[in-house]
XYZ file of C-alpha atoms in Angstrom:
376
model
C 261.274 81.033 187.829
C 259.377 77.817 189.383
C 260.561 75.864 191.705
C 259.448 72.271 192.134
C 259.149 70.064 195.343
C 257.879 66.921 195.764
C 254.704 66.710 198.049
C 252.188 64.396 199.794
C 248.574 65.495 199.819
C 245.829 64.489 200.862
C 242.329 66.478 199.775
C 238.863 65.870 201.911
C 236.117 66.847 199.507
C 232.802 66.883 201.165
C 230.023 65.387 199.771
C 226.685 67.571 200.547
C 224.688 68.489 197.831
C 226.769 71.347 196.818
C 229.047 69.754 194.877
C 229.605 67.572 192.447
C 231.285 64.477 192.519
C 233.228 63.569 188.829
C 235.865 61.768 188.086
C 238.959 63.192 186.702
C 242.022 61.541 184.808
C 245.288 62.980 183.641
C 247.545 61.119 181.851
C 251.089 61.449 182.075
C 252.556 64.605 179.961
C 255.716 66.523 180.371
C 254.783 70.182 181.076
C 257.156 72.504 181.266
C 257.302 75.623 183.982
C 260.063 78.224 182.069
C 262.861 76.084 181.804
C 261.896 73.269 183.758
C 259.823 70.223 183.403
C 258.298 67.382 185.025
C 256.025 64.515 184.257
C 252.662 64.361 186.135
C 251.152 60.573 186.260
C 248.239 61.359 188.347
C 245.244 59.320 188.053
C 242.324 59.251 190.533
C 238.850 58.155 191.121
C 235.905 59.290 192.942
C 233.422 56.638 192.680
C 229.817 56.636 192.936
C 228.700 58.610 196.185
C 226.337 55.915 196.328
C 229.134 52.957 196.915
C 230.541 55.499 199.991
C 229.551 54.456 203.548
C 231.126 57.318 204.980
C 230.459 61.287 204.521
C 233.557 61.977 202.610
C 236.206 60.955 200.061
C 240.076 60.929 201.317
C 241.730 61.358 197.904
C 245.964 61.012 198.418
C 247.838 61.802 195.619
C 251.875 62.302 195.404
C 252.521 64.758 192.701
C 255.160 66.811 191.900
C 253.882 70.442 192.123
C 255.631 73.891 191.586
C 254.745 77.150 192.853
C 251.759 79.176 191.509
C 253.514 79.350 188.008
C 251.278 78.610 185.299
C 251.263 75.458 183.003
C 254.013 76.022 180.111
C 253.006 75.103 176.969
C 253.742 73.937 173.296
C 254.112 74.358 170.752
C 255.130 77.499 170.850
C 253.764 78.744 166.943
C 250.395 78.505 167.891
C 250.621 81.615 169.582
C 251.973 83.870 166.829
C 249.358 82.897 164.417
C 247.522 86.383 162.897
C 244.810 84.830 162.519
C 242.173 81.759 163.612
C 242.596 78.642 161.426
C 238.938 78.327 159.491
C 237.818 74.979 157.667
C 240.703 73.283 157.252
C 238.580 70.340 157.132
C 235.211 70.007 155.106
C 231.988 67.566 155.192
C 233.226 65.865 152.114
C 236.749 65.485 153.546
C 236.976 65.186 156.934
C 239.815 64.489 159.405
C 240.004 60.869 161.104
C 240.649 61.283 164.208
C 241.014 59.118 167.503
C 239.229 59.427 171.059
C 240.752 59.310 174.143
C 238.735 59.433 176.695
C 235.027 59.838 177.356
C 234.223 60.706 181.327
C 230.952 61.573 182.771
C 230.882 65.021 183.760
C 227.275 65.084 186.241
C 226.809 63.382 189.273
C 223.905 61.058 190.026
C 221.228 63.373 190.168
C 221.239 65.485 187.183
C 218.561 65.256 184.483
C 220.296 63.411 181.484
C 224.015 62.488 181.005
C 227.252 65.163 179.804
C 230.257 63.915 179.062
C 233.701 65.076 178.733
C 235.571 63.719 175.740
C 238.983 64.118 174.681
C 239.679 64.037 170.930
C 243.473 63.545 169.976
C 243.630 65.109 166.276
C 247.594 65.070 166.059
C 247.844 68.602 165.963
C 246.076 68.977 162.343
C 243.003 70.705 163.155
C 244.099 73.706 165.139
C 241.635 75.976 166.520
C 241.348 78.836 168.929
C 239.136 79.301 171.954
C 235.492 79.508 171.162
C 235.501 77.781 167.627
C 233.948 74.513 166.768
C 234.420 71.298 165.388
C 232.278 69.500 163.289
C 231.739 65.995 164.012
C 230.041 63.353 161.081
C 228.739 60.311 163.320
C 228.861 56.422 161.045
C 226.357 55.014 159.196
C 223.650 56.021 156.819
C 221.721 59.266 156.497
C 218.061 57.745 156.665
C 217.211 60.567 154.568
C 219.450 60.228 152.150
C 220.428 56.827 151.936
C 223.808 56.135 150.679
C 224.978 59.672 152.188
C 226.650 59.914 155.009
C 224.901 61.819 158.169
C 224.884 65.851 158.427
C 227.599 67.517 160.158
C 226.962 68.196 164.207
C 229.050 71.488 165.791
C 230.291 71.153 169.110
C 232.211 74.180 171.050
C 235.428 73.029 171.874
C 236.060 73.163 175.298
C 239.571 72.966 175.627
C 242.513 76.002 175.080
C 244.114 75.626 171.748
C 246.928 73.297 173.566
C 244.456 70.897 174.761
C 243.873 69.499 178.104
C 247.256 67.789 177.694
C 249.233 71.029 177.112
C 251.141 70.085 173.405
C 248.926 70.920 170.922
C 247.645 67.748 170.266
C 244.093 67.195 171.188
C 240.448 69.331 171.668
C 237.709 68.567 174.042
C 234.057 68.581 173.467
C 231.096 68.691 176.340
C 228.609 66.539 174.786
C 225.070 65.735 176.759
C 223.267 62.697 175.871
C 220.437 63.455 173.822
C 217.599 61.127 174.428
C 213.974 60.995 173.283
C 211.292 59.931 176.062
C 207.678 59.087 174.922
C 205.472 61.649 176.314
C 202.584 58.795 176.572
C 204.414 55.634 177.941
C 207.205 57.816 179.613
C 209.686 55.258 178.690
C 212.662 56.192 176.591
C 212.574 55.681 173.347
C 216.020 54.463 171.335
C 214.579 54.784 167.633
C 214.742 58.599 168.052
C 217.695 59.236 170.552
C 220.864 61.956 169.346
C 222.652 59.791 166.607
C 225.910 61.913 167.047
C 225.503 62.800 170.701
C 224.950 59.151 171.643
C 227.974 58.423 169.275
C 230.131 60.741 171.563
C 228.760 59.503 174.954
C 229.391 55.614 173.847
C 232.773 55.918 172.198
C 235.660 54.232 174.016
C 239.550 55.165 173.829
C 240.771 54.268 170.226
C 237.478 54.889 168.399
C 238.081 56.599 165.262
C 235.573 59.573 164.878
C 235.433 62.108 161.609
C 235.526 65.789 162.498
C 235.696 68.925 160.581
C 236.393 72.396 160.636
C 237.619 74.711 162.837
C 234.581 77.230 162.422
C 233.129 79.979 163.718
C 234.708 83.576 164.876
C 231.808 85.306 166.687
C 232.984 83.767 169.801
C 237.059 84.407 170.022
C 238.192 85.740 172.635
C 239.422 89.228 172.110
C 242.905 89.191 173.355
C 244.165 92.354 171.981
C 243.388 94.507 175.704
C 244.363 92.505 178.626
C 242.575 94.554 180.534
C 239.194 94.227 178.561
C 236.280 92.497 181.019
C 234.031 89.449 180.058
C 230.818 88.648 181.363
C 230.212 85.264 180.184
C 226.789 83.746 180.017
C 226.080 79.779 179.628
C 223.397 77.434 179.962
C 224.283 74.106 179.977
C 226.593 72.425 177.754
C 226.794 75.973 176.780
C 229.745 76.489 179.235
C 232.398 74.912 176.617
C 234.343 77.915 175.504
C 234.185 79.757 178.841
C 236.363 76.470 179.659
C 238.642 77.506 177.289
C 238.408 81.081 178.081
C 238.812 80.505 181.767
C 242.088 77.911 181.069
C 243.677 80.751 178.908
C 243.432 83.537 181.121
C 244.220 81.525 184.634
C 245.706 77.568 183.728
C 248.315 78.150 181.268
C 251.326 80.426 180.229
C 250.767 82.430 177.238
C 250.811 85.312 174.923
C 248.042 86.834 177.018
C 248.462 87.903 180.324
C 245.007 88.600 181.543
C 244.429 91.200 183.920
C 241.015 92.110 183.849
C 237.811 90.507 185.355
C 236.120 87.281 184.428
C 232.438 86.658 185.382
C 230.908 83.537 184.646
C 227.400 82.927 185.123
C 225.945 79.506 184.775
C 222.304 77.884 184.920
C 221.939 74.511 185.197
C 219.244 71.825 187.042
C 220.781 71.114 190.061
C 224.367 70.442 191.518
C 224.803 67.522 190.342
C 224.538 68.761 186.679
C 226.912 71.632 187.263
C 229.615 71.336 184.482
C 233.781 71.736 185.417
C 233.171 73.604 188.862
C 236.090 72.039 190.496
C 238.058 73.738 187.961
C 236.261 77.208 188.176
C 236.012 76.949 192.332
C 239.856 76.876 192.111
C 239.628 79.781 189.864
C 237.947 81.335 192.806
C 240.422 80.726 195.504
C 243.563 81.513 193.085
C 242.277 85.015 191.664
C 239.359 86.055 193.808
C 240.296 89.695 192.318
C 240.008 89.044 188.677
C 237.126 85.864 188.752
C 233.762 85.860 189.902
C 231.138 82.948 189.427
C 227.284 82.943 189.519
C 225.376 79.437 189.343
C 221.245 79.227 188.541
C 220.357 75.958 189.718
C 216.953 75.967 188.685
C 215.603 73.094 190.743
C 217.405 74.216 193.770
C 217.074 78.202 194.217
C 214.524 80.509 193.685
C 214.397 83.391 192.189
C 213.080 86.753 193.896
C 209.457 85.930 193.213
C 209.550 82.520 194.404
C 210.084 80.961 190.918
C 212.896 78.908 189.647
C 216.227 80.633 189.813
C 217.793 81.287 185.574
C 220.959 82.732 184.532
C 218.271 86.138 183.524
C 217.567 85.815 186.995
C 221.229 86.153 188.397
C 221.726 89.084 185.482
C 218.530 90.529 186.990
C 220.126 90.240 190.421
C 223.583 91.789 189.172
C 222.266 94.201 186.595
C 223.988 97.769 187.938
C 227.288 95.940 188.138
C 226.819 94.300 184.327
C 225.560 97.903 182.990
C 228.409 99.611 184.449
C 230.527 96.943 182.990
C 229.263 97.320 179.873
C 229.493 100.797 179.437
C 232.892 100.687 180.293
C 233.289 98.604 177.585
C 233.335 94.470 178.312
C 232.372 92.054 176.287
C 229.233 89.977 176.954
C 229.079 86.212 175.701
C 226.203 83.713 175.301
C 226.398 80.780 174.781
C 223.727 77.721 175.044
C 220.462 76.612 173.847
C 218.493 78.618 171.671
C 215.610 79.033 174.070
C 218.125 80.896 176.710
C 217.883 83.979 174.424
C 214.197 85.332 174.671
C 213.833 85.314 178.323
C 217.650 86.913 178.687
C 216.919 89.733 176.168
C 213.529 90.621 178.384
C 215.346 90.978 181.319
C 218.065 92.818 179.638
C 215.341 95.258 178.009
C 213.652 95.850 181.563
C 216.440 96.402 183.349
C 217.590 99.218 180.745
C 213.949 100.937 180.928
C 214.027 100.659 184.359
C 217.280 102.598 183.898
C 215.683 105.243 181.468
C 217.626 103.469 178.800
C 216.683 102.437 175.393
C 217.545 98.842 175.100
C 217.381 98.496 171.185
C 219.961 101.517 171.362
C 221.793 100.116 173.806
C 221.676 96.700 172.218
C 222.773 98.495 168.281
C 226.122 100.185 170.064
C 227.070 96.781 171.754
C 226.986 94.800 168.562
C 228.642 97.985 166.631
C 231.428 98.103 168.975
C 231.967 93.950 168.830
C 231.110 93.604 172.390
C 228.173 91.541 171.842
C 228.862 87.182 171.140
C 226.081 84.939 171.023
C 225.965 81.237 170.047
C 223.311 79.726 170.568
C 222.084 76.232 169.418
């Protein structure tokens, strides 16, 4: 059973290139710990590094906290379900629902802009980790005018109870896609993401149409607790490792993991890594069953002297993934398309430098359903 006190604290959080600075809100929600509940109303900024004279950020905070007991819950039916809701919602009929927050998730140096948004969808579009919503931006398809615009999937990147714990809402990591003219260099508005752009510029209250759930290659296999996952992301990639990761260590569900989690994530720099506060606390709260790899390619190299990839860091680990493998974990990918072909070369050396055939290798992972890629 939890118990609850009532604490002051105050958190230093250094500012070096390292880590990134993001800001992080949480509205007020009743979450329960077994039979108890309290109401968290914490709500903080970290402002622009640039605005700071001094070399860190004092964050205080009074919150009520209780001991390392998970996050409870609710509802509680959307654990027994047998099996993943699919489509609920189509293209032709989609759901209406409301945003509730967007938040910037990269600091002032990364390449681009990813944000964070929080879609409330009243608890009619359930999903599981690792599916995907649809989203249908306004206005006019300019290729077929008078139709609406083609669907856009996003991973969700939230647990099926949402970051607010009842049920209620699904988050998406959405990066700003922009267009830059390769001769004038200048960015160029006429040919930006329509949907992407949608996302990023919505404010709380906008109504946005989504559909779906889809997608099964990428549940998470919950039927061995003990089972391993190696997860692989690039980018905004990381969105269902989020949910993964908040399954197995944030909340209190059906499963109780007890195996290993190993994330492994390539972005530019630190400032475009993507929910690291929450995985770094993964780190200090279950060192034994959580490991995490970032491939900051503008930052590290790799051992030849060239940029530093997430096949780089597999390269690096490859006896430890093998063995994993073989004992049976499951391997996930998830990110741009383009991640694939230099991943599978490094997979395919690393197996003939093992005296292993690869393609083999490669058949039995998919045949025993320990293989999940999604790439876009």
């Amino acid at each position: 059973m939890a118990h609850s006190t009532v604490s002051q604290v105050s958190v230093a959080v250094p500012t070096g290139n390292d880590i990134s600075i993001r800001r992080s809100v949480f509205k007020r929600n009743i979450i329960n710990f077994g039979k108890k509940s309290w109401a968290s109303n914490l709500s903080f900024n970290l402002k622009s590094r640039n605005a700071q004279k001094s070399n860190q950020y004092i964050v205080c905070m009074s919150v009520q906290q209780a001991s390392k007991s998970k996050v409870g819950v609710l509802p509680s039916e959307l654990e027994t379900a047998k099996e993943p809701p699919l489509n609920l919602f189509k293209p032709k009929e989609p759901y209406t629902a409301t945003i509730v927050s967007v938040e910037r998730l990269v600091g002032p140096k990364a390449p681009g802009e990813t944000c964070h948004i929080v879609i409330d969808h009243g608890g009619n579009v359930p999903y599981w980790e690792g599916q995907s919503y649809g989203v249908i931006p306004p206005g006019e398809n300019p290729k077929k005018p008078g139709s609406p615009h083609n669907v856009r999937l996003y991973s969700i990147a939230s647990t099926r109870y949402g970051d607010s714990f009842d049920g209620k809402t699904a988050s998406l990591c959405v990066r700003r896609a922009v267009y830059y003219d390769p001769e004038t260099g200048k960015e160029d508005p006429s040919k930006s993401g329509i949907c992407s752009n949608f996302l990023c510029n919505s404010k709380p209250g906008d109504k946005v149409q989504i559909t779906g759930p889809s997608g099964k290659v990428m549940l998470l296999p919950e039927d061995n607790p003990n089972a391993n996952h190696i997860m692989i992301a690039t980018g905004t990639g990381v969105a269902p490792f989020r949910g993964y990761l908040r399954r197995m260590f944030m909340e209190d569900v059906t499963l109780k993991f007890r195996g290993l989690a190993w994330l492994f994530l390539g972005v530019a720099n630190s400032d475009s890594l993507l929910y690291d506060d929450e995985f770094t606390k993964y780190l200090g709260e279950y060192p034994d069953q959580f490991r995490y790899d970032r491939a900051l390619s503008r930052e590290q190299k790799n051992k030849s002297g060239g940029k530093m990839y997430v096949q780089d860091k597999i390269e690096e680990y490859s006896d430890e993934i093998f063995k994993l493998l073989d004992e049976g974990a499951h391997i996930y990918f998830c990110g741009l398309r383009g991640m694939m072909p230099g991943i599978q070369e490094t997979l395919k050396r690393v197996a003939e430098q093992r005296g292993e055939n690869w393609d083999e290798k490669l058949s039995q992972l998919k045949k025993n359903k320990q293989w999940h890629v999604e790439v876009y």
